[in-house]
């Protein structure tokens, strides 16, 4: 048995693991480079669910499967919903989608994560291709734009050695201390900043005319749009100075530049426009077609991988799911009662569901409410293959040991497909199917079609040209407001592992550490204990993603484009209680 497997978590890095009774980092894999993050270093110390239960009573796994089958039989198919999250990033997770889709149930679409930004990228470039770490390593300057790499993609750090770093973030991330510039802009003001960069690049003639004529002939129309911005008034509104713009352009002049964008910059209803404005600036600078340059985001991880599973099904959005329209809801790899926006709404909706079924690894808000809890086996006990949205690796994840305390997705899908007479191939044939998209490269296996220079030749839009944004929504509330940041925490991965419990505020706001603070928005409120963080702007509070109750504050209104959640759309108020 191969001792090699991979971290299954929803993370850019997709680390390779050597398992010898203990989880260890692979030293050979060029992206893993011999170390893992705390989530995996302490993975086996977690309290996994090892016991199935129904309505509070412990039952055997066999009985849990029978109950699941009975409940499916007694429920109308159109009243059955599979709600998927990304607790595990393995491709075999989809074997359960195959069952539910073939069976005639409703599945989910849309995303809680990166959909708004991705929609913007798709509009402009036609495809959301990867900017691989090996390309980023060729840059002189790396702009971290709403991405906190030391926390969320620490394996990118070695690729940034000796580069000039610029951070564009309302928060003073740890990378700021290594940076030549920190643009500490107001949240939600990135569109203005990007458009102003565009305008000044035009004024200063920092662009390559021929390149634009070939790939983005409408660049002057976009320039006209950037000219509708009143510079002084807007700079004041977003709390930047002309000096910030000038310094930024000086820092990148004549350099190879990669812009690495995170989900932070697009957790808004108009998140697509943020990415389109950043892309427009990058286009003007010619970054898409020069070596060591580009804009990297959360790329489509499955680029170049065909699904062997039945996918066609009726689907409803994962953002504002109307659970009450279903009698049976099967939650897989997700914790909607913590991670979906507008928890108050989600709670009310789930109250009306007759059979809430939770298939996961850990106890959480959703398992606590579930009628039937089915323990999943963790990645060490099952076979899988994974890819990543942050690099080109494809990793085999063979089982390292066995256990009867839970069930794998494939085994559960197999049980259900057999029970309902649905075709399912052997596990090995699916694994081989996924493996077939890989090719050996130096020290690792990569997805064949993930190329190093993604937009070489032309863009993937209808006419091969970059498509500029032609209308911008400047209707954001930016003045005299308190912004809510809901960033990712070092200690947790979304709501898995050690979750944060505090609300973080700037010390100058006058709140005392340990004090209870009621934070409220138009959607709801939550009471949390104050902790100080001087890395924040004074007009921002920070409640990390995964904190209990954080999403009582967020809205389930979807992004205008991209069927995505917009966690930071609501402004908040605070009150001592
Ligand atoms: N440790 C850890 N790692 C993770 C995760 C985790 O929960 N914990 N989650 C994984 C997942 S699912 C994802 S999607 C990725 C996300 O990875 P990232 O995109 O890096 O995650 P975030 O922390 O959401 O946001 C990054 C930064 O955006 C900044 N930000 C917030 N609002 C704005 C804004 O309006 N403009 C700008 N310019 N910046 C802003 C925040 O201050 C933060 O520093 O991380 C993955 N990796
Ligand atoms: N306020 C706010 N909310 C957010 C975000 C934010 O930035 N701010 N970020 C959003 C983002 S980017 C994302 S990606 C989503 C994530 O939202 P979810 O995907 O719901 O993430 P988790 O809370 O980690 O829930 C994953 C669950 O999957 C289960 N699980 C883990 N491994 C397995 C497995 O192998 N099999 C099965 N069956 N189950 C497993 C675990 O029990 C865990 O509780 O949250 C979103 N929510
Ligand atoms: S950095 Fe990401 S992929 Fe690597 S071990 Fe941690 S969570 Fe897993
Ligand atoms: Mo995510």
XYZ file of C-alpha atoms and ligand atoms in Angstrom:
680
model
C 0.000 0.000 0.000
C 1.297 3.407 -0.936
C 2.056 5.526 2.077
C 1.402 8.624 0.055
C -1.889 10.426 0.265
C -2.994 14.059 0.375
C -4.704 16.537 2.631
C -8.389 16.531 1.750
C -9.210 20.029 2.945
C -10.685 22.937 1.035
C -7.378 24.772 0.714
C -5.234 26.186 -2.087
C -2.227 24.075 -1.199
C -3.365 20.437 -1.571
C -0.422 19.077 0.414
C 1.031 15.644 -0.148
C 1.205 13.447 2.938
C 3.301 10.456 3.877
C 1.450 8.241 6.315
C 3.471 5.909 8.523
C 1.020 5.689 11.387
C 1.442 9.429 11.697
C 0.615 12.219 9.259
C 3.809 13.676 7.847
C 4.535 16.119 5.077
C 6.041 14.925 1.839
C 9.508 16.350 1.321
C 9.547 15.552 -2.383
C 6.423 17.293 -3.520
C 7.375 20.695 -4.949
C 4.354 22.451 -3.439
C 4.287 20.740 -0.034
C 8.015 21.179 0.584
C 8.183 19.161 3.767
C 5.666 20.904 5.977
C 1.955 20.913 6.729
C -0.220 23.416 8.526
C -1.601 22.924 12.074
C -4.921 21.532 10.758
C -3.145 18.435 9.511
C -0.370 18.274 12.073
C -3.016 17.690 14.729
C -5.647 16.099 12.523
C -5.980 12.750 14.281
C -6.420 14.438 17.675
C -9.843 15.705 16.564
C -13.076 14.283 17.935
C -14.537 12.519 14.946
C -18.109 11.266 15.021
C -17.842 7.487 15.328
C -21.415 6.647 16.232
C -24.533 6.942 14.091
C -27.722 8.188 15.742
C -31.377 8.699 14.986
C -33.499 11.192 16.916
C -30.873 11.296 19.644
C -30.469 7.515 20.028
C -27.296 5.696 19.134
C -27.718 3.165 16.355
C -25.436 1.001 14.250
C -24.207 2.153 10.856
C -26.217 -0.654 9.247
C -29.374 0.616 10.909
C -28.552 4.195 9.867
C -28.336 3.081 6.253
C -31.641 1.241 6.506
C -33.315 4.310 7.976
C -31.876 6.458 5.197
C -33.251 4.044 2.616
C -36.670 3.918 4.298
C -36.888 7.681 4.550
C -35.956 8.103 0.897
C -38.610 5.543 -0.063
C -41.293 7.287 1.918
C -40.430 10.762 0.617
C -41.440 12.190 -2.709
C -38.331 12.454 -4.899
C -39.043 16.063 -5.699
C -39.172 16.751 -1.971
C -35.646 15.371 -1.499
C -32.618 17.668 -1.460
C -28.907 16.925 -1.315
C -27.046 19.931 0.143
C -23.309 19.743 -0.565
C -20.431 21.587 1.069
C -16.681 21.236 0.708
C -15.585 19.665 3.969
C -13.606 17.265 1.820
C -12.234 18.273 -1.565
C -11.817 14.747 -2.967
C -13.391 14.078 -6.339
C -15.064 10.873 -5.124
C -17.335 12.972 -2.914
C -19.359 13.439 -6.084
C -20.323 9.762 -6.167
C -23.110 10.839 -3.813
C -24.210 13.521 -6.287
C -24.334 10.756 -8.864
C -26.784 8.848 -6.706
C -29.013 11.828 -5.917
C -29.010 13.126 -9.505
C -29.830 9.690 -10.966
C -32.465 9.165 -8.300
C -34.327 12.345 -9.257
C -33.647 14.447 -6.172
C -32.762 18.133 -6.214
C -29.087 19.126 -5.896
C -27.423 22.461 -5.215
C -25.518 24.894 -7.388
C -23.797 28.232 -6.828
C -21.180 28.760 -4.131
C -20.568 30.161 -0.679
C -17.038 30.950 -1.652
C -15.589 32.528 -4.778
C -18.466 32.714 -7.267
C -18.858 36.475 -7.523
C -15.207 37.029 -8.379
C -15.145 34.046 -10.683
C -18.138 35.389 -12.606
C -16.199 38.611 -13.200
C -13.190 36.694 -14.478
C -15.346 34.596 -16.784
C -16.941 37.705 -18.291
C -13.616 39.351 -19.013
C -11.348 36.448 -19.921
C -13.821 33.692 -20.835
C -12.226 31.170 -18.446
C -10.852 31.185 -14.909
C -7.401 29.693 -15.397
C -4.778 28.986 -12.814
C -1.737 31.175 -12.182
C 0.583 28.478 -10.932
C 3.029 29.074 -8.061
C 5.909 28.308 -10.450
C 4.818 31.288 -12.580
C 4.402 33.531 -9.556
C 7.981 32.583 -8.644
C 9.171 34.332 -11.829
C 7.717 37.705 -10.791
C 9.602 40.665 -9.358
C 6.592 42.033 -7.538
C 3.679 40.155 -6.001
C 0.522 42.025 -5.107
C -1.563 40.293 -2.436
C -4.978 41.743 -3.058
C -7.525 40.632 -0.450
C -5.685 37.401 0.177
C -4.054 36.453 3.453
C -1.498 33.932 2.268
C 0.274 33.203 5.530
C -3.048 31.912 6.867
C -4.844 30.539 3.835
C -2.114 29.370 1.461
C 1.119 29.252 3.403
C 2.754 26.952 0.845
C 2.915 29.876 -1.536
C 5.345 31.636 0.795
C 8.524 29.894 -0.429
C 7.660 31.005 -3.975
C 7.669 34.638 -2.873
C 11.230 34.713 -1.552
C 13.095 37.904 -2.484
C 10.082 39.456 -4.167
C 8.727 42.874 -3.496
C 5.362 42.440 -1.861
C 2.478 44.891 -2.033
C -0.550 44.245 0.148
C -3.952 45.642 -0.784
C -6.072 44.868 2.240
C -8.011 46.791 4.893
C -6.277 44.579 7.454
C -2.596 44.594 8.376
C -1.913 40.941 7.559
C 1.385 39.410 8.619
C 2.643 39.913 5.043
C 2.488 43.672 5.539
C 5.677 43.405 7.616
C 7.464 41.941 4.604
C 5.906 44.360 2.139
C 7.200 47.464 0.380
C 3.714 48.962 0.434
C 0.435 48.404 2.231
C -2.615 49.919 0.588
C -4.868 49.866 3.642
C -7.997 50.759 1.786
C -11.556 50.732 3.067
C -13.324 47.426 2.552
C -15.527 47.305 -0.535
C -13.633 50.140 -2.202
C -11.379 48.032 -4.438
C -13.273 48.931 -7.600
C -12.391 52.562 -7.123
C -8.763 51.771 -6.411
C -8.410 49.501 -9.446
C -10.108 52.010 -11.726
C -7.888 54.776 -10.472
C -4.802 52.692 -11.150
C -6.124 52.189 -14.674
C -6.636 55.873 -15.165
C -3.164 56.817 -14.002
C -1.521 54.131 -16.122
C -3.264 55.703 -19.108
C -2.201 59.199 -18.097
C 1.374 58.084 -17.588
C 1.494 56.060 -20.780
C 2.644 52.944 -18.969
C 0.879 50.608 -21.401
C 1.749 48.740 -24.564
C -0.409 50.025 -27.415
C 0.168 47.101 -29.786
C -0.684 44.574 -27.154
C -3.942 46.343 -26.384
C -4.891 46.629 -30.039
C -4.469 42.895 -30.330
C -6.187 41.724 -27.160
C -8.343 44.498 -25.738
C -9.302 47.018 -28.380
C -11.960 48.603 -26.194
C -9.507 49.860 -23.629
C -10.329 53.485 -24.351
C -14.011 53.011 -23.568
C -13.024 51.711 -20.166
C -10.666 54.654 -19.769
C -13.636 56.935 -20.370
C -15.455 55.206 -17.572
C -12.568 55.633 -15.168
C -12.665 59.334 -15.998
C -16.152 59.673 -14.569
C -14.613 59.191 -11.121
C -13.945 62.448 -9.300
C -10.437 61.815 -8.053
C -10.230 63.921 -4.913
C -13.734 63.160 -3.663
C -13.272 59.447 -4.254
C -9.835 59.268 -2.670
C -11.307 60.826 0.410
C -14.240 58.440 0.337
C -12.005 55.360 0.187
C -9.372 56.795 2.509
C -6.405 56.738 0.131
C -4.190 59.483 -1.228
C -2.756 60.289 -4.617
C 0.532 59.286 -3.034
C -0.750 55.726 -2.561
C -1.585 55.460 -6.262
C 1.728 56.998 -7.308
C 3.717 54.763 -4.992
C 1.938 51.673 -6.300
C 2.709 52.543 -9.907
C 6.330 53.321 -9.075
C 6.661 49.978 -7.316
C 5.528 48.066 -10.390
C 7.022 50.217 -13.164
C 8.924 48.026 -15.621
C 8.606 44.982 -13.343
C 7.145 41.521 -13.726
C 4.040 41.566 -11.574
C 1.668 38.879 -10.300
C -1.544 39.938 -8.637
C -2.885 37.309 -6.255
C -6.513 37.956 -5.404
C -8.411 36.261 -2.601
C -12.064 35.907 -1.734
C -11.718 38.834 0.675
C -12.049 41.453 -2.038
C -15.264 39.997 -3.497
C -17.528 39.090 -0.558
C -19.990 41.639 -1.867
C -22.969 41.563 -4.169
C -20.942 43.308 -6.861
C -17.898 41.075 -6.321
C -17.768 40.322 -10.036
C -17.017 43.975 -10.745
C -14.081 43.948 -8.327
C -12.349 41.194 -10.272
C -13.244 42.804 -13.582
C -11.741 46.108 -12.496
C -8.545 44.418 -11.255
C -8.380 42.400 -14.488
C -8.854 45.566 -16.555
C -5.858 47.160 -14.867
C -3.807 43.986 -15.384
C -4.873 43.873 -19.028
C -3.763 47.447 -19.555
C -0.364 46.553 -18.106
C -0.128 43.489 -20.358
C 0.130 41.149 -17.356
C -1.839 38.314 -18.953
C 0.697 37.692 -21.664
C 4.063 38.225 -20.048
C 6.067 35.601 -18.289
C 6.144 36.090 -14.526
C 2.980 38.185 -14.681
C -0.727 37.489 -14.284
C -3.738 37.636 -12.048
C -4.302 34.584 -9.873
C -7.561 33.916 -8.097
C -9.232 30.742 -6.880
C -9.005 28.959 -10.214
C -11.481 26.353 -11.410
C -9.931 23.346 -9.709
C -11.638 20.923 -12.069
C -10.365 22.574 -15.193
C -9.514 19.786 -17.602
C -11.205 17.039 -15.597
C -14.337 15.427 -16.931
C -16.820 14.123 -14.445
C -17.638 10.430 -14.809
C -20.769 10.922 -12.723
C -24.316 11.855 -13.644
C -24.569 15.580 -12.979
C -27.809 16.545 -14.655
C -30.390 17.384 -12.029
C -32.748 20.054 -10.845
C -30.639 22.420 -8.780
C -31.281 25.184 -6.284
C -28.837 27.753 -4.987
C -26.586 26.877 -2.096
C -26.792 30.517 -0.949
C -30.479 31.067 -0.205
C -31.768 27.483 -0.268
C -35.435 27.248 0.615
C -35.081 24.125 2.746
C -38.752 24.224 3.766
C -39.695 23.188 0.224
C -38.221 19.731 1.016
C -39.242 16.961 3.371
C -35.847 15.292 3.379
C -32.581 17.233 3.345
C -29.309 15.332 3.115
C -26.399 17.540 4.211
C -23.032 16.273 3.016
C -19.668 17.769 3.984
C -21.241 21.023 5.069
C -22.331 22.971 8.098
C -25.074 25.233 6.748
C -26.172 26.354 10.221
C -22.855 28.081 10.676
C -21.434 28.715 7.234
C -24.421 29.738 5.140
C -25.340 33.399 5.182
C -28.290 34.581 7.297
C -28.361 31.856 9.956
C -31.669 33.123 11.351
C -33.310 32.349 8.039
C -31.534 28.990 7.691
C -32.690 27.960 11.174
C -36.311 28.773 10.436
C -36.132 26.971 7.137
C -34.529 23.833 8.561
C -37.111 23.737 11.378
C -39.703 22.896 8.761
C -37.807 19.951 7.291
C -39.155 16.537 8.368
C -35.946 14.580 8.033
C -32.654 16.432 8.332
C -29.797 14.053 7.636
C -26.196 14.934 8.383
C -23.337 13.065 6.763
C -20.088 14.467 8.108
C -16.988 14.079 10.249
C -17.547 16.433 13.144
C -20.302 17.540 15.491
C -21.424 21.054 14.749
C -24.534 23.260 14.623
C -26.006 21.164 11.814
C -25.312 17.719 13.293
C -26.887 18.921 16.558
C -30.141 19.632 14.763
C -30.131 16.575 12.506
C -32.582 13.691 12.915
C -30.207 11.187 11.417
C -26.434 11.465 11.790
C -24.255 9.266 9.594
C -20.531 9.358 10.396
C -18.300 9.772 7.383
C -14.866 8.197 7.388
C -11.998 10.629 7.174
C -9.554 10.663 4.268
C -7.160 8.186 5.878
C -9.824 5.503 5.550
C -10.956 6.002 1.969
C -9.723 6.143 -1.611
C -9.814 9.386 -3.485
C -8.064 11.730 -5.920
C -7.835 15.481 -5.552
C -6.958 18.613 -7.469
C -6.607 22.187 -6.325
C -7.722 25.753 -7.049
C -4.273 27.064 -6.179
C -1.837 24.873 -8.085
C -1.737 22.322 -10.899
C -1.200 19.194 -8.773
C -3.302 16.069 -9.046
C -2.860 13.813 -6.033
C -3.768 10.233 -5.447
C -5.278 9.588 -2.029
C -5.351 5.847 -1.354
C -6.797 4.641 1.955
C -4.165 4.177 4.667
C -6.202 2.103 7.114
C -9.678 0.746 7.656
C -12.472 1.293 10.134
C -16.072 0.243 10.736
C -16.908 3.462 12.590
C -18.214 5.272 9.567
C -18.702 5.011 5.852
C -17.036 6.499 2.786
C -18.956 8.472 0.185
C -18.411 5.802 -2.441
C -19.631 2.992 -0.148
C -22.719 4.978 0.791
C -23.386 5.806 -2.860
C -22.927 2.117 -3.661
C -25.406 1.080 -0.980
C -28.006 3.578 -2.230
C -27.450 2.852 -5.921
C -27.914 -0.860 -5.238
C -31.036 -0.213 -3.173
C -32.611 1.967 -5.872
C -31.315 0.113 -8.899
C -29.035 2.847 -10.194
C -25.918 2.098 -12.203
C -22.608 2.764 -10.493
C -19.214 1.593 -11.702
C -16.517 0.137 -9.481
C -14.603 2.463 -7.198
C -11.344 1.631 -8.953
C -12.738 2.576 -12.355
C -13.681 6.060 -11.125
C -10.322 6.481 -9.426
C -8.570 5.448 -12.630
C -10.734 7.835 -14.595
C -9.595 10.733 -12.408
C -5.972 9.596 -12.408
C -6.008 9.552 -16.213
C -6.097 13.379 -16.273
C -2.707 13.514 -14.612
C 0.769 13.538 -16.101
C 4.095 13.180 -14.390
C 6.127 16.332 -14.023
C 9.248 16.948 -11.959
C 8.579 15.389 -8.548
C 4.804 15.339 -8.832
C 1.746 14.612 -10.929
C -0.062 17.556 -12.522
C -3.367 17.944 -14.315
C -2.332 17.625 -17.970
C -4.327 20.523 -19.295
C -3.267 23.030 -16.651
C -0.801 25.014 -18.698
C 1.796 27.392 -17.352
C 0.827 30.339 -19.567
C -2.934 30.153 -19.402
C -4.090 32.830 -21.863
C -1.364 32.371 -24.429
C -2.617 33.207 -27.891
C -5.924 34.690 -26.968
C -8.582 34.942 -24.311
C -11.378 32.431 -24.183
C -14.181 34.910 -24.762
C -16.336 34.655 -27.904
C -14.045 36.831 -29.999
C -10.798 36.054 -28.196
C -10.551 39.599 -26.817
C -10.623 40.778 -23.247
C -14.046 42.156 -22.429
C -14.112 45.263 -20.245
C -16.735 46.103 -17.702
C -19.116 48.568 -19.323
C -21.155 49.640 -16.333
C -20.200 49.973 -12.695
C -22.391 50.033 -9.630
C -20.941 52.667 -7.312
C -23.816 52.372 -4.908
C -21.768 51.156 -1.945
C -22.128 52.514 1.549
C -18.580 53.527 2.446
C -18.844 56.548 4.709
C -19.706 56.764 8.408
C -20.245 53.032 8.633
C -18.747 50.110 10.489
C -17.602 47.308 8.182
C -17.710 43.649 9.098
C -14.730 41.549 7.992
C -15.197 37.780 8.195
C -11.766 36.484 7.288
C -10.392 32.968 7.596
C -8.714 31.973 10.814
C -5.369 30.221 11.256
C -6.883 27.875 13.807
C -9.898 26.677 11.872
C -10.767 25.703 8.360
C -14.141 27.302 7.929
C -16.061 25.689 10.807
C -13.772 22.678 11.242
C -11.120 22.408 14.000
C -10.507 25.157 16.586
C -12.946 27.956 16.010
C -12.569 31.556 17.059
C -15.005 32.964 19.614
C -14.332 36.705 19.778
C -15.207 39.878 18.004
C -11.976 41.742 17.201
C -11.966 45.531 17.364
C -9.349 48.246 17.147
C -8.257 49.247 20.689
C -8.938 52.903 19.941
C -12.680 52.211 19.742
C -12.636 52.148 23.532
C -14.092 48.697 24.160
C -12.459 46.658 26.892
C -11.164 43.138 26.265
C -13.553 40.552 27.682
C -16.539 42.881 27.501
C -19.689 41.546 25.805
C -20.554 43.330 22.631
C -23.775 43.027 20.696
C -23.127 43.301 16.984
C -26.142 43.804 14.760
C -27.012 44.212 11.105
C -30.273 44.379 9.177
C -30.347 40.574 9.262
C -29.742 39.827 12.919
C -27.416 40.116 15.860
C -24.880 38.176 17.868
C -23.204 38.766 21.229
C -19.465 38.097 21.419
C -16.594 38.885 23.728
C -14.274 41.698 22.716
C -10.636 41.108 21.859
C -8.300 43.820 20.626
C -6.528 43.798 17.299
C -4.590 46.856 16.240
C -4.086 45.419 12.744
C -7.655 46.475 11.984
C -8.801 49.769 10.587
C -10.876 51.687 13.099
C -13.949 51.460 10.880
C -13.823 47.643 10.720
C -14.616 44.857 13.137
C -13.469 41.326 12.508
C -15.391 38.141 13.273
C -13.557 35.192 11.793
C -15.407 32.801 9.536
C -16.457 29.796 11.604
C -17.195 31.804 14.774
C -20.558 30.697 16.200
C -23.225 33.181 15.150
C -21.151 35.204 12.670
C -23.639 34.569 9.902
C -26.577 35.914 11.868
C -25.186 39.180 10.554
C -24.848 38.307 6.876
C -27.434 38.508 4.160
C -28.575 35.667 1.934
C -28.993 38.047 -0.971
C -26.895 36.557 -3.741
C -24.188 38.327 -5.691
C -25.648 40.142 -8.707
C -23.720 37.791 -10.945
C -22.258 34.383 -10.081
C -24.818 32.820 -7.684
C -22.511 33.431 -4.746
C -22.826 34.464 -1.111
C -21.889 38.056 -0.211
C -20.805 37.800 3.428
C -19.529 41.335 3.846
C -22.354 43.221 2.167
C -24.080 44.230 5.407
C -22.688 47.043 7.528
C -22.936 46.565 11.304
C -23.554 48.435 14.550
C -22.120 47.579 17.958
C -23.437 48.104 21.480
C -22.097 47.167 24.909
C -24.420 44.761 26.694
N -6.356 28.593 7.856
C -7.344 28.572 6.952
N -7.053 28.444 5.633
C -8.055 28.447 4.720
C -9.404 28.535 5.115
C -9.684 28.664 6.512
O -10.853 28.752 6.930
N -8.633 28.687 7.379
N -10.402 28.495 4.178
C -10.093 28.069 2.815
C -11.118 28.606 1.901
S -12.609 27.800 1.865
C -10.908 29.697 1.132
S -12.132 30.216 0.078
C -9.630 30.408 1.139
C -9.789 31.930 1.227
O -8.545 32.548 1.285
P -8.407 34.123 1.407
O -9.004 34.778 0.228
O -7.000 34.471 1.712
O -9.314 34.387 2.702
P -10.030 35.532 3.540
O -9.441 35.450 4.885
O -11.475 35.329 3.428
O -9.702 36.936 2.879
C -8.402 37.384 2.664
C -8.157 38.829 3.000
O -9.138 39.701 2.435
C -9.176 40.865 3.221
N -10.375 41.659 2.897
C -11.578 41.665 3.486
N -12.392 42.555 2.873
C -11.676 43.127 1.875
C -11.966 44.109 0.872
O -13.064 44.633 0.770
N -10.966 44.412 0.016
C -9.727 43.859 0.076
N -8.812 44.229 -0.786
N -9.433 42.917 1.008
C -10.394 42.554 1.886
C -9.119 40.311 4.634
O -8.674 41.310 5.528
C -8.152 39.141 4.497
O -6.845 39.502 4.877
O -8.829 29.990 2.225
C -8.736 28.574 2.378
N -7.737 28.336 3.391
N -19.181 34.745 7.406
C -18.560 33.956 6.537
N -19.087 32.775 6.200
C -18.455 31.990 5.300
C -17.242 32.385 4.727
C -16.705 33.637 5.089
O -15.639 34.034 4.599
N -17.388 34.380 5.991
N -16.596 31.561 3.841
C -17.391 30.735 2.999
C -16.544 29.788 2.249
S -15.254 30.460 1.376
C -16.770 28.476 2.219
S -15.836 27.489 1.174
C -17.867 27.885 3.022
C -17.526 26.523 3.614
O -18.626 25.984 4.198
P -18.705 24.408 4.496
O -18.268 23.629 3.320
O -20.042 24.168 5.072
O -17.482 24.238 5.541
P -17.320 23.672 6.992
O -17.911 24.523 8.002
O -15.911 23.487 7.227
O -18.105 22.298 6.964
C -17.567 21.207 6.443
C -18.145 20.004 7.131
O -17.810 18.918 6.311
C -17.651 17.785 7.093
N -16.627 16.920 6.463
C -15.288 17.040 6.506
N -14.702 16.041 5.822
C -15.689 15.262 5.334
C -15.719 14.068 4.546
O -14.695 13.510 4.168
N -16.947 13.575 4.223
C -18.102 14.154 4.638
N -19.255 13.604 4.280
N -18.097 15.255 5.415
C -16.908 15.815 5.741
C -17.227 18.236 8.466
O -18.004 17.553 9.415
C -17.495 19.741 8.467
O -18.307 20.131 9.524
O -18.197 28.750 4.096
C -18.548 30.042 3.741
N -18.992 30.772 4.915
S -1.874 23.956 4.109
Fe -3.884 23.355 3.278
S -3.504 21.518 2.069
Fe -1.705 21.844 3.375
S -2.073 20.632 5.205
Fe -2.887 22.658 5.634
S -5.042 22.611 5.048
Fe -4.037 20.848 4.127
Mo -14.003 28.821 0.306
